XYZ file of C-alpha atoms in Angstrom:
93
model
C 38.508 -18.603 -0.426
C 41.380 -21.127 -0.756
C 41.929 -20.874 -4.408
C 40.022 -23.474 -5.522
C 37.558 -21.231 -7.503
C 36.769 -22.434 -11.162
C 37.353 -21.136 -14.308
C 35.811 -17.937 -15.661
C 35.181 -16.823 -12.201
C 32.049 -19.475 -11.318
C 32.112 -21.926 -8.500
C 33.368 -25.181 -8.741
C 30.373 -27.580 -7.726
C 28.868 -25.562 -10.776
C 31.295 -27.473 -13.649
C 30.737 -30.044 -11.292
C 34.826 -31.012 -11.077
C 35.231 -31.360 -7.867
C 36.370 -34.964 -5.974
C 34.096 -37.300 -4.819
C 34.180 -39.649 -1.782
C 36.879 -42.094 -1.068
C 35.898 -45.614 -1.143
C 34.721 -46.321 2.217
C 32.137 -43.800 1.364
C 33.078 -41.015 3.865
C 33.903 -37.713 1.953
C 37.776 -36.930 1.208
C 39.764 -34.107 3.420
C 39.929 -32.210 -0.546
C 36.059 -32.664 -1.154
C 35.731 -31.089 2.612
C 37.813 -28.373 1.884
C 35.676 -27.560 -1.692
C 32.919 -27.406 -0.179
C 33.919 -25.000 2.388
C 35.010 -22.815 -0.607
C 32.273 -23.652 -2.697
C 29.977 -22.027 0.128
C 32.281 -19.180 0.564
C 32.070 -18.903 -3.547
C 28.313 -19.153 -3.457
C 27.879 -16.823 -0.876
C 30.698 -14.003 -2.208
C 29.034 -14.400 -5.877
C 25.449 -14.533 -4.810
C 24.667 -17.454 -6.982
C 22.464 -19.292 -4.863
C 19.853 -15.988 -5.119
C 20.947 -15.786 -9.097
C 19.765 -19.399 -10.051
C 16.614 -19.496 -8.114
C 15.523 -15.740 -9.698
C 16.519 -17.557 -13.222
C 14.965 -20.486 -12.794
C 11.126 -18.828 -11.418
C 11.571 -16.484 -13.893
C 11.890 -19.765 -16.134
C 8.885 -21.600 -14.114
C 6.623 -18.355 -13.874
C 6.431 -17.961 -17.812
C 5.496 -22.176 -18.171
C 2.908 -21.566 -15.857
C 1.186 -18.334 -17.998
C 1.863 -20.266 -21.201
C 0.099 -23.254 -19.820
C -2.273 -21.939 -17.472
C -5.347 -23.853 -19.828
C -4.154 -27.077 -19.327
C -2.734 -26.893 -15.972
C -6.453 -25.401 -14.651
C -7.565 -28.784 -16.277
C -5.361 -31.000 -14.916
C -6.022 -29.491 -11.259
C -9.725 -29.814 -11.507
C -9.530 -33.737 -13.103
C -6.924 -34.433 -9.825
C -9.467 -32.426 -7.439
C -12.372 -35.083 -9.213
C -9.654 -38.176 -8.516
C -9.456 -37.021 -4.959
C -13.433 -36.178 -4.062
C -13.873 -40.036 -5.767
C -10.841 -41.947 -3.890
C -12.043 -39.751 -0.169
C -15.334 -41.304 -1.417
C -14.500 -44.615 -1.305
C -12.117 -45.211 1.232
C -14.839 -43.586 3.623
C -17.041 -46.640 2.224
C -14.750 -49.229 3.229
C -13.988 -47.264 6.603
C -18.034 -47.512 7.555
């Protein structure tokens, strides 16, 4: 990396203090060269693997704790469906 890694060892984008675009829109030569170390961070630390484990491990338990009313909600959008296929195959005849 070029020494632009954040404080407490994380990656920049991740405090989200990194520069922006310049004003005719196109992306500065500093935001270029952060993202090139911000995917040299990512990659080094292994972050990218980190936050997606986290964040199933996250999505996996609000699935089991709501598995009732999800089941519900699937089966009232399968009934939505079966109706709408219904009736736009009426107005197709």
């Amino acid at each position: 990396m070029h020494g632009r890694q954040g404080t407490r060892g994380t990656c920049r984008s991740v405090q989200g203090d990194g520069p922006g675009v310049t004003n005719d829109g196109k992306p500065s030569q500093e935001s270029i060269a952060l993202a090139i170390d911000d995917i040299d961070c990512k990659k080094q630390t292994d972050l990218v693997k980190i936050w997606f484990d986290a964040e199933s491990a996250i999505q996996d338990k609000q699935i089991a704790d709501n598995k009732t009313q999800l089941t519900g909600i699937k089966a009232q959008r399968g009934k939505e469906i079966t109706a709408a296929r219904k009736e736009t195959a009426a107005y197709a005849q």
